[in-house]
Short mmCIF file of C-alpha atoms and ligand atoms in Angstrom, two decimals:
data_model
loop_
_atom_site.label_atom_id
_atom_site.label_comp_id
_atom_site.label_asym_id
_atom_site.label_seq_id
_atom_site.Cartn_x
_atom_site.Cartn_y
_atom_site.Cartn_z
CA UNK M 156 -28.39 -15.12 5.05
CA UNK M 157 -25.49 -17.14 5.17
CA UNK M 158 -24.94 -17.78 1.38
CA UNK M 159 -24.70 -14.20 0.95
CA UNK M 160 -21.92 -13.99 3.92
CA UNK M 161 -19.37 -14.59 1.25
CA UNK M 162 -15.54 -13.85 1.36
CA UNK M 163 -16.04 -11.36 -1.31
CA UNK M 164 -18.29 -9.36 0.59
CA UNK M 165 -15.00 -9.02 3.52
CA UNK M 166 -13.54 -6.93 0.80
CA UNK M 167 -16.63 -5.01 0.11
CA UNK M 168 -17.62 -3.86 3.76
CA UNK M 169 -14.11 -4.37 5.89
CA UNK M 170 -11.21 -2.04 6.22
CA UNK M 171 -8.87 -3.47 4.06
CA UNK M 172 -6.23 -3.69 6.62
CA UNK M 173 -6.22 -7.58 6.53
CA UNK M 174 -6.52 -10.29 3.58
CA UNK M 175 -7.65 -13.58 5.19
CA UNK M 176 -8.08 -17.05 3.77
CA UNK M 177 -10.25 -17.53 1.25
CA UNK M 178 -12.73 -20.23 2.92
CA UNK M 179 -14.77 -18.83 6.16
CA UNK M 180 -14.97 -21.27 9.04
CA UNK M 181 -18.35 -21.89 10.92
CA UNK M 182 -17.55 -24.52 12.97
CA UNK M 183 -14.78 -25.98 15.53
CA UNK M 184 -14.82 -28.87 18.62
CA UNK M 185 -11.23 -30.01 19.77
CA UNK M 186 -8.57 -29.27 16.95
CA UNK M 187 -11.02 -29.92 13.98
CA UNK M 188 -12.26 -26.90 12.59
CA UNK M 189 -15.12 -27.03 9.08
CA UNK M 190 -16.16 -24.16 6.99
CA UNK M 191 -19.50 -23.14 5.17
CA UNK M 192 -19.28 -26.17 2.80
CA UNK M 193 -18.57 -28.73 5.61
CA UNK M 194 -14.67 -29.20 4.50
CA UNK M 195 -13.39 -29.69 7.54
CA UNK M 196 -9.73 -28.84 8.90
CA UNK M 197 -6.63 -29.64 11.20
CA UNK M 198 -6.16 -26.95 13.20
CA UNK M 199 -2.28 -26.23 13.62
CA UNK M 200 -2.83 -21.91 14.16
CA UNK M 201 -4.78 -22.25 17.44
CA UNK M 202 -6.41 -18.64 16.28
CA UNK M 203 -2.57 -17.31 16.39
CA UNK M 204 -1.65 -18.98 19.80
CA UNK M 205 -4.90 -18.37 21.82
CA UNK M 206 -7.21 -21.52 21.35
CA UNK M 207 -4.82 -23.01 24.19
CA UNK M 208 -7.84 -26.05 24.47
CA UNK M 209 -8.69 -26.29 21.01
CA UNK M 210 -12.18 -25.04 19.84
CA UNK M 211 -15.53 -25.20 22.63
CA UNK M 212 -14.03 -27.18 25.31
CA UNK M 213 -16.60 -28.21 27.21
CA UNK M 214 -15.41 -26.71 30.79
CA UNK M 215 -14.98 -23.47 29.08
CA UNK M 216 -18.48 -23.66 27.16
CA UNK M 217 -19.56 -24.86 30.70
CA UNK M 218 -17.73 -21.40 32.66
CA UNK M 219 -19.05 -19.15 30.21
CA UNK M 220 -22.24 -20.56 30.36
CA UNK M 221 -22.81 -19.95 33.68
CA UNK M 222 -21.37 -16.83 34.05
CA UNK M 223 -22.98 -15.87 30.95
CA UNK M 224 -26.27 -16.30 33.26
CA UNK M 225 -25.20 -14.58 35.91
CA UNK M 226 -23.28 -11.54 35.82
CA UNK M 227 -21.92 -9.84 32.31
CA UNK M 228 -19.78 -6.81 33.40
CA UNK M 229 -19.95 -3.98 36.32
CA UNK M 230 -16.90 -1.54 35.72
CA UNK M 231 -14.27 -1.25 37.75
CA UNK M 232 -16.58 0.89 39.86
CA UNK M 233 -17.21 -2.31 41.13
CA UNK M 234 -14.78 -5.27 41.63
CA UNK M 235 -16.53 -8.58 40.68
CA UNK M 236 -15.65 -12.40 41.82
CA UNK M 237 -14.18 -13.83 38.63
CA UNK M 238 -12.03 -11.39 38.49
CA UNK M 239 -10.61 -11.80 41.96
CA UNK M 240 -10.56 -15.28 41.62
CA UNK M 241 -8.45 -15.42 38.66
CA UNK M 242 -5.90 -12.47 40.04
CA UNK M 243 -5.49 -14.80 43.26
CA UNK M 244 -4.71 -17.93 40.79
CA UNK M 245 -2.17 -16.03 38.92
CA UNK M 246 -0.40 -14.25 41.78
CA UNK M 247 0.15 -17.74 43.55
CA UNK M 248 0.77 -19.24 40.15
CA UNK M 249 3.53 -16.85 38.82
CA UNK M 250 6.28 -14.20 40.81
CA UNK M 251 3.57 -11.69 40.91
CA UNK M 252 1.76 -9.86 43.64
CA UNK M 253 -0.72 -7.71 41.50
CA UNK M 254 -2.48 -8.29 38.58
CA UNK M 255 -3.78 -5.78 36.11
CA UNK M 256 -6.57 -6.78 33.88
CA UNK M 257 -6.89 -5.55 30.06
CA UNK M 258 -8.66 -6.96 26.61
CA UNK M 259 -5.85 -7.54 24.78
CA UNK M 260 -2.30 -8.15 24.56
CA UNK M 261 -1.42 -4.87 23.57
CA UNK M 262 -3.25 -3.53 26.29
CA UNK M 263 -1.15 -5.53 28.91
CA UNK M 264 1.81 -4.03 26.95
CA UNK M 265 0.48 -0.73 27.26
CA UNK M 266 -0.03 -0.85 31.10
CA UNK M 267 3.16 -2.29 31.40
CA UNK M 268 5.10 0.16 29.62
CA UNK M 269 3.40 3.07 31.18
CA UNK M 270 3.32 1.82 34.58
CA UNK M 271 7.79 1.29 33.45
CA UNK M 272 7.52 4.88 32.55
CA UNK M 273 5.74 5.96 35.97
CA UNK M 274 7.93 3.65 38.22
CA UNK M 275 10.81 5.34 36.61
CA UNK M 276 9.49 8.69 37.07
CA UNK M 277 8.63 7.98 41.06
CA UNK M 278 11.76 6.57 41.96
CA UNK M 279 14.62 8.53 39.48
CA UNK M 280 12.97 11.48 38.23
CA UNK M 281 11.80 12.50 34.45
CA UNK M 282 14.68 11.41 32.80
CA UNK M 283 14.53 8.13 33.54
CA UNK M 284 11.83 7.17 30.62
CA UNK M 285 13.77 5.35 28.24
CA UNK M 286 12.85 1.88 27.31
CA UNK M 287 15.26 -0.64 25.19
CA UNK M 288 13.63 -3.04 23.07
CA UNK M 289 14.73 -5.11 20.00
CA UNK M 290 14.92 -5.89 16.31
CA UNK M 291 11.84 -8.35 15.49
CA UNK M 292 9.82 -7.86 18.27
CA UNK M 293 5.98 -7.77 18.41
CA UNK M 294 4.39 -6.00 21.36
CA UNK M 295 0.38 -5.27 19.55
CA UNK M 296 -0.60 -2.03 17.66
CA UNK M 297 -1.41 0.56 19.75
CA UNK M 298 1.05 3.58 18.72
CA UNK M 299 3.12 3.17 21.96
CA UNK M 300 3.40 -0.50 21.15
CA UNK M 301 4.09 -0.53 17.78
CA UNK M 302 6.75 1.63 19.14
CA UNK M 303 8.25 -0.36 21.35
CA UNK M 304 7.80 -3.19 18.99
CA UNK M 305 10.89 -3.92 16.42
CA UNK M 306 9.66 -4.01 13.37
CA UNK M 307 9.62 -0.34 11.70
CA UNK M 308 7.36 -1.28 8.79
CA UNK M 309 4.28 -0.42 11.40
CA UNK M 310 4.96 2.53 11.88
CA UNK M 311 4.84 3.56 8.37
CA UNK M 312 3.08 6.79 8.15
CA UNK M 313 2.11 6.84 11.91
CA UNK M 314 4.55 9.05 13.05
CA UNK M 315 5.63 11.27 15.33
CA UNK M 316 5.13 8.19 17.98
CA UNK M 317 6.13 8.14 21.57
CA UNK M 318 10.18 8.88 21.28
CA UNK M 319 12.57 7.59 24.00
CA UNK M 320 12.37 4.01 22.44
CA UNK M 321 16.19 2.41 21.41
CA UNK M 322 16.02 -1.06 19.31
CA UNK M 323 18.84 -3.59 19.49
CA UNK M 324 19.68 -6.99 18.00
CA UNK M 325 18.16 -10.05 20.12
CA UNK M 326 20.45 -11.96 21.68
CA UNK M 327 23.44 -9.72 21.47
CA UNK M 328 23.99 -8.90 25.60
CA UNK M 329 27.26 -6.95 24.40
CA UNK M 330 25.10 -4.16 22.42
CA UNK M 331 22.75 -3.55 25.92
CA UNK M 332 25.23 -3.32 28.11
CA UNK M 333 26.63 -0.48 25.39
CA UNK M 334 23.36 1.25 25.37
CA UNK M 335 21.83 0.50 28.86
CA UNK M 336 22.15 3.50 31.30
CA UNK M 337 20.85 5.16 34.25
CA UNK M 338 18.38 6.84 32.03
CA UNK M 339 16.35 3.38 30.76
CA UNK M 340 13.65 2.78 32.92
CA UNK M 341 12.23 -0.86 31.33
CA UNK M 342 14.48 -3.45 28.89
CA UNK M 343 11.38 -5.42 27.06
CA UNK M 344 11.44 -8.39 25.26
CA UNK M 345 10.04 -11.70 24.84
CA UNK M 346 11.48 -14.55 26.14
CA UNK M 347 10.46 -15.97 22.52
CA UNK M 348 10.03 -13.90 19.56
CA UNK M 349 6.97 -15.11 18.18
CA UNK M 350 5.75 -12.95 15.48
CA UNK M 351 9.28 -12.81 14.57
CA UNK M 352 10.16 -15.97 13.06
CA UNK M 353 9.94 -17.91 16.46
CA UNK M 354 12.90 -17.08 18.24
CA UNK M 355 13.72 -18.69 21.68
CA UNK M 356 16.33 -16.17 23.89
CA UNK M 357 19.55 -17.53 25.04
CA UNK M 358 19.34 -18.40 28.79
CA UNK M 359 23.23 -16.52 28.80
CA UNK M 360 21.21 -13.23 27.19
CA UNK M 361 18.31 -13.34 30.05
CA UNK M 362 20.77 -13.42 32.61
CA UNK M 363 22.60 -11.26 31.26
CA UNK M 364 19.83 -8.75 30.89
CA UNK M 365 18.42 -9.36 34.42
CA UNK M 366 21.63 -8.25 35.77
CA UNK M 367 22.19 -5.52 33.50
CA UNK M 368 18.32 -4.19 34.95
CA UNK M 369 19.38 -4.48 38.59
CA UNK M 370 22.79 -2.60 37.68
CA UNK M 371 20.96 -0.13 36.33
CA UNK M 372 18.02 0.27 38.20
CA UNK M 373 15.90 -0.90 34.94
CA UNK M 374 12.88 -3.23 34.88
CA UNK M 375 12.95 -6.10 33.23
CA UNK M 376 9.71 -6.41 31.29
CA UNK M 377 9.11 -9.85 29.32
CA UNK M 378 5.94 -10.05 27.18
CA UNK M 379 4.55 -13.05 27.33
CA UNK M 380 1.64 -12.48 25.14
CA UNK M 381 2.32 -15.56 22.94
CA UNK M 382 4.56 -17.74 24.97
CA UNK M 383 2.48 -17.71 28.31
CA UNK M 384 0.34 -19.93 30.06
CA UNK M 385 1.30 -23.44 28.88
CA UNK M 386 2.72 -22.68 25.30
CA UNK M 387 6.48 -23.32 26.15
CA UNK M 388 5.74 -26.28 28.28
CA UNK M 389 5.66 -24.10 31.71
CA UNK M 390 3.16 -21.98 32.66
CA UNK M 391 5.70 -19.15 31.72
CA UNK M 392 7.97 -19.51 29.72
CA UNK M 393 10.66 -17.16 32.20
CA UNK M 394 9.99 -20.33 34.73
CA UNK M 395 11.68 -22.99 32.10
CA UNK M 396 14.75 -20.03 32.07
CA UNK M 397 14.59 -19.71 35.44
CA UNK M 398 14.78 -15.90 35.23
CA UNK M 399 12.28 -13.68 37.07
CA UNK M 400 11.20 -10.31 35.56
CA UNK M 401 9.77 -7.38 37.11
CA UNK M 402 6.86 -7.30 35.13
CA UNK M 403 5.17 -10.02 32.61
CA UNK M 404 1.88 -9.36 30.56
CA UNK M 405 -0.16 -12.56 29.06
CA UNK M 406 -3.03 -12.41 26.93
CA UNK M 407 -4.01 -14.96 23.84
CA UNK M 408 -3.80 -18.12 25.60
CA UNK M 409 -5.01 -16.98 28.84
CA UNK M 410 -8.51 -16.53 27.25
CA UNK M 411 -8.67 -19.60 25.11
CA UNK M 412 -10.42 -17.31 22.79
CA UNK M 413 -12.49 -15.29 24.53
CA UNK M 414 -10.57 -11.45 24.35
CA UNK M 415 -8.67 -10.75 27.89
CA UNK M 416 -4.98 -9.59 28.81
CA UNK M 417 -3.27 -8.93 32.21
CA UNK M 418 -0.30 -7.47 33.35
CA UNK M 419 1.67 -9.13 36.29
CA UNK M 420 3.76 -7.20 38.93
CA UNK M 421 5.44 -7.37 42.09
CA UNK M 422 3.56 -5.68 45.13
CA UNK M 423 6.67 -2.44 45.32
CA UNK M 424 6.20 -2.07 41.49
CA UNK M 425 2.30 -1.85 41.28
CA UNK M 426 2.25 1.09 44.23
CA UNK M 427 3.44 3.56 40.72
CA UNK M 428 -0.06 2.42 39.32
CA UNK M 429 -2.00 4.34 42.46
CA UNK M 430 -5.34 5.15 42.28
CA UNK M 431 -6.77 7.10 38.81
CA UNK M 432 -3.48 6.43 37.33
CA UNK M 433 -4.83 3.92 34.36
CA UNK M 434 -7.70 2.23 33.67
CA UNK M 435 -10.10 0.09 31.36
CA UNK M 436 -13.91 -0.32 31.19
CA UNK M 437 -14.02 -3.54 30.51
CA UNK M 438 -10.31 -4.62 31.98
CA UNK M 439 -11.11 -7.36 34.63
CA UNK M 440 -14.47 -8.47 33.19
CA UNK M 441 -16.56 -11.24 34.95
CA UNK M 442 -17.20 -13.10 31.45
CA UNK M 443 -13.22 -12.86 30.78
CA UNK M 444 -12.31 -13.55 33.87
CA UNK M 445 -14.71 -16.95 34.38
CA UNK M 446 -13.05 -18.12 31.24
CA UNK M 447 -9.34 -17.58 32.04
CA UNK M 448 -9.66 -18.95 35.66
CA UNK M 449 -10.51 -21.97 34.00
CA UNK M 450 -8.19 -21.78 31.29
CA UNK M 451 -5.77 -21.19 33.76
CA UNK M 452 -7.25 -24.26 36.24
CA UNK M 453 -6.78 -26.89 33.19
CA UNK M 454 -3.68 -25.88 31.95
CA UNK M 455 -1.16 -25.64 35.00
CA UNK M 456 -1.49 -28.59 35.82
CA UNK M 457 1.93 -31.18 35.76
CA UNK M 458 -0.45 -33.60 32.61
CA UNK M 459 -1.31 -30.77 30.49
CA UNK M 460 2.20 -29.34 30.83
CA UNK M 461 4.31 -32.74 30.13
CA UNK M 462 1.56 -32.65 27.55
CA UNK M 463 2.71 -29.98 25.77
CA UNK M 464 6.85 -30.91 25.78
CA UNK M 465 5.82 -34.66 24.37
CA UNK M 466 3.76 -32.71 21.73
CA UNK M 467 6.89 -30.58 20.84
CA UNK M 468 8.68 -33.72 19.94
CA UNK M 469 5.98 -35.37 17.81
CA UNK M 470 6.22 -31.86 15.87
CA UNK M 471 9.64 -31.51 15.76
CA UNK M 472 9.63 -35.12 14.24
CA UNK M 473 6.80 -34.96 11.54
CA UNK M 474 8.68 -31.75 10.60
CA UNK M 475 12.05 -34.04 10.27
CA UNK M 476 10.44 -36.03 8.46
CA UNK M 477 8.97 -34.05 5.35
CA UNK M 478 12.33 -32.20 5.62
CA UNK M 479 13.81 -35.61 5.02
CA UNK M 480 11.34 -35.91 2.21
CA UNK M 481 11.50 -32.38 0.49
CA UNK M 482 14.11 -30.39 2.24
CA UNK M 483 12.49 -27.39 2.09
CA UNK M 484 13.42 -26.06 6.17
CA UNK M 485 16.41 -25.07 7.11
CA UNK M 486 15.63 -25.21 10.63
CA UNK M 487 13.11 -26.04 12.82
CA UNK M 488 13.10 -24.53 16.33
CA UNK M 489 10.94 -23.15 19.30
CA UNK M 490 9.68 -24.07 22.64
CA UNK M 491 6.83 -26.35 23.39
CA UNK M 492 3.82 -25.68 21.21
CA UNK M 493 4.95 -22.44 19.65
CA UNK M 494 7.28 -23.79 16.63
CA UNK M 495 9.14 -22.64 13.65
CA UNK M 496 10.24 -24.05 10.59
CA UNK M 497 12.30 -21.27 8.44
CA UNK M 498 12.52 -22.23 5.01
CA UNK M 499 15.57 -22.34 2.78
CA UNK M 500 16.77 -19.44 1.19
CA UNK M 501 15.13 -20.95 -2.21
CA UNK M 502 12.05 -21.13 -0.71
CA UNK M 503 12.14 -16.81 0.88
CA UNK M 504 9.26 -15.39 0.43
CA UNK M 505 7.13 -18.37 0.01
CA UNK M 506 5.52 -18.97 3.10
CA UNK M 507 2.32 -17.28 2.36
CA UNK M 508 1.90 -19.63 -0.93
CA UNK M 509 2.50 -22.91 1.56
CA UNK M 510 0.27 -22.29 4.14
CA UNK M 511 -2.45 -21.32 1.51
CA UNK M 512 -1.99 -24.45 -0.35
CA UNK M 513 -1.31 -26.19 3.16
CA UNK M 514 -5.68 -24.91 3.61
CA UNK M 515 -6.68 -26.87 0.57
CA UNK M 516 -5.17 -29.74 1.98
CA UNK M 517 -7.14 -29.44 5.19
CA UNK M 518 -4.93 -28.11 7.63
CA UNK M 519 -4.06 -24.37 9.03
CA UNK M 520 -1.10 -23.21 9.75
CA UNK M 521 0.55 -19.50 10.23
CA UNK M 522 3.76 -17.63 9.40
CA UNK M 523 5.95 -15.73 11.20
CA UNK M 524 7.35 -13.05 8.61
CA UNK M 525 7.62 -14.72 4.82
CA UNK M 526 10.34 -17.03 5.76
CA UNK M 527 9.26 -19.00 8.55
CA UNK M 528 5.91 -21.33 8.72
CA UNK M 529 4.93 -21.74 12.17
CA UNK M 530 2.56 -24.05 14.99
CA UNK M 531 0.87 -22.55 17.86
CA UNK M 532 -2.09 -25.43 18.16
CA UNK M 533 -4.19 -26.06 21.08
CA UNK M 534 -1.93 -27.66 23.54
CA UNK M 535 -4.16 -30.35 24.16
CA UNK M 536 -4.03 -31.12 20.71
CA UNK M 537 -4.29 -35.19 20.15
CA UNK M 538 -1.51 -37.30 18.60
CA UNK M 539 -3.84 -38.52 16.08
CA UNK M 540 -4.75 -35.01 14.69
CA UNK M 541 -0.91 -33.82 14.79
CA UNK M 542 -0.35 -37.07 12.66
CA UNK M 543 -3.35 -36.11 10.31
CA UNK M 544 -2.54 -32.46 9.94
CA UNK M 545 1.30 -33.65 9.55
CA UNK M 546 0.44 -35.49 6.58
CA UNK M 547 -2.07 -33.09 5.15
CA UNK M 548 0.59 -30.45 5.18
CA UNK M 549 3.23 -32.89 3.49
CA UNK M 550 1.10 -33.61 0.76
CA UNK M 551 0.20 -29.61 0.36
CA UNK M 552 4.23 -29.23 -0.05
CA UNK M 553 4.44 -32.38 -2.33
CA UNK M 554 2.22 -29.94 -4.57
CA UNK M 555 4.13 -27.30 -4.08
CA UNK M 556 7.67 -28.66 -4.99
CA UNK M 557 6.59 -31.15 -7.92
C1 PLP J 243 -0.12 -11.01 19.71
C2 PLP J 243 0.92 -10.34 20.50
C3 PLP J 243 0.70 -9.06 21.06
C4 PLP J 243 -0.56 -8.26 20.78
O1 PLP J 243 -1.70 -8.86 21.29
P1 PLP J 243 -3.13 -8.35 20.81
O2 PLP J 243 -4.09 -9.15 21.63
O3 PLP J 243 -3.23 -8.60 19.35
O4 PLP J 243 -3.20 -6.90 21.10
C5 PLP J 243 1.68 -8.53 21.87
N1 PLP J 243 2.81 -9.19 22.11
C6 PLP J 243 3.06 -10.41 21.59
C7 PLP J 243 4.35 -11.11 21.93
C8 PLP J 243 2.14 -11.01 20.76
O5 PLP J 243 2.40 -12.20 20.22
#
């Protein structure tokens, strides 16, 4: 069977909303990934910032396991233990009082927006429903997402979509407090752009924001989809700001590759969600949950964490260093294990072609728009294989420039 699962037949029997990588991997342990011929990889994508521990760690084989052989899923009928385990580990890990659990990051974003919306409507009235957002931004696919999301290309013959959305340049704390009024019910953003080139916030902007909310009577909604649990080097990445929002959704990472979300609140905020107001079948779900608690268990802990800021450097240095070599980025940037290298304007366009050729040389890396290559590995990620993959990925541009 398996030497007819071929890439061709992806474009035979799958929508054709996605073109991946020719090769199909079968196989991963750590950071090492191989495909159906045994090549094997360096694993710099993480599965787009979500294989926080790097491929079948063995206390996450271990969690599912068990739960695997004990309880699959009830409902929300029923409540279950995972899934009260893990909400008590994130509400005395994090701001938050109350936890809402989803499958997905946009999911979290959904719940959070709506529950924006509802908290708007309970305290203000109907007119306070609008929600500011910005250029760039990535906040998942559902049609109230996309919305909310910056980047007008997905919408592209979905409309009408929800209405009541405003977009404004990131970073720019002048425009907001032009457009923010007694009418905006939820400013969302996150505290690093990720599908948008990998763009950290300025600490001035969040603070500026946060007060800009509380003038106004706005929540301040950060997704954290991509730069939660661990990525920036914190937990959260609002804790290495120091600025608290109102509400904060995670997903990818939280999992370590198993599909969950949540959506974090404070105990006032969550009261708007009452009873029969939202819901998910599978939101809170005991093979999820198992997972994430120990996801969550590993990773906040002060090793892992350091972990991930000395990582950041040796990154930030290989990356120098073929700079030095080829010159090909003209900046690298991010926060802990979520990095960006833009390339030169020569070079627009490109990054598609390098992280292809960057797969024949044996490692995987993603892009964040054309312009920007970028590193989201498992933040337990060894030295040795960030060395490895560093070289594997100069060579791959050595091709590419000679
Ligand atoms: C990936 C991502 C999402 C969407 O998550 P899905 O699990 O794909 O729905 C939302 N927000 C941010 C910041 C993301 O990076």
């Amino acid at each position: 069977m398996t030497s007819q699962l071929t890439r061709e037949l992806f474009d035979e029997v799958m929508v054709p909303n996605y073109r991946p990588q020719q090769v199909i991997p079968v196989k991963g342990e750590g950071s090492r990934i191989w495909d159906q011929n045994c090549k094997e990889y360096i694993d710099f994508a993480g599965g787009i910032a979500v294989n926080s521990l790097g491929h079948c760690h063995p206390e996450l084989v271990e969690a599912l396991k068990k739960q695997s052989e004990q309880l699959w899923h009830l409902s929300n009928v029923y409540t279950n233990e995972p899934a009260l385990r893990l909400a008590k580990r994130l509400t005395e890990a994090t701001f938050a009082d109350k936890v809402f659990f989803a499958n997905s990051g946009a999911e979290a974003n959904e719940a959070a927006f709506k529950l924006a919306r509802k908290f708007g409507h309970d305290h203000h009235g109907d007119s306070k429903h609008e929600i500011i957002s910005f250029t760039q931004s990535f906040h998942g696919r559902t049609l109230f997402t996309v919305a909310v999301g910056g980047q007008p290309k997905y919408l592209d013959g979905f409309h009408p979509a929800p209405g009541g959305i405003t977009h404004l340049p990131y970073n720019d704390l002048a425009a907001l407090e032009a457009a923010i009024s007694d009418k905006t019910c939820a400013v969302v953003l996150e505290p690093i752009q990720g599908e948008g080139g990998v763009r950290p916030a300025d600490i001035e902007f969040l603070r500026g924001v946060r007060a800009l909310c509380d003038k106004n009577n706005a929540l301040m909604v950060f997704d954290e989809v991509q730069s939660g649990v661990g990525r920036s080097g914190h937990l959260y990445a609002y804790m290495a700001y120091g600025i608290t929002p109102d509400i904060l959704t995670t997903a990818k990472s939280l999992g370590g590759g198993f599909p969950v979300g949540a959506m974090l609140t404070t105990a006032h905020i969550a009261e708007s969600f009452g009873f029969g107001t939202h819901g998910s079948t599978y939101g809170g779900n005991p093979l999820a949950c198992s997972v994430a608690d120990k996801v969550i268990e590993i990773i906040n802990t002060p090793e892992v964490l350091a972990g991930v800021s000395q990582k950041h450097e040796r990154f930030r240095n290989q990356l120098n260093k073929i700079n030095d070599q080829y010159g090909i980025f003209a900046e690298v940037r991010g926060m802990g294990l979520l990095i960006g290298a833009e390339l030169i304007p020569e070079w627009h366009g490109r990054g598609g072609e390098v992280i292809a050729k960057a797969m024949q040389h044996g490692v995987m890396c993603l892009i964040a728009g054309p312009n920007v290559l970028r590193f989201a590995p498992s933040l337990i990620i060894p030295e040795e294989d960030i060395d490895e993959g560093m070289n594997r990925l100069g060579a791959a541009i050595a091709e590419l420039t000679s």
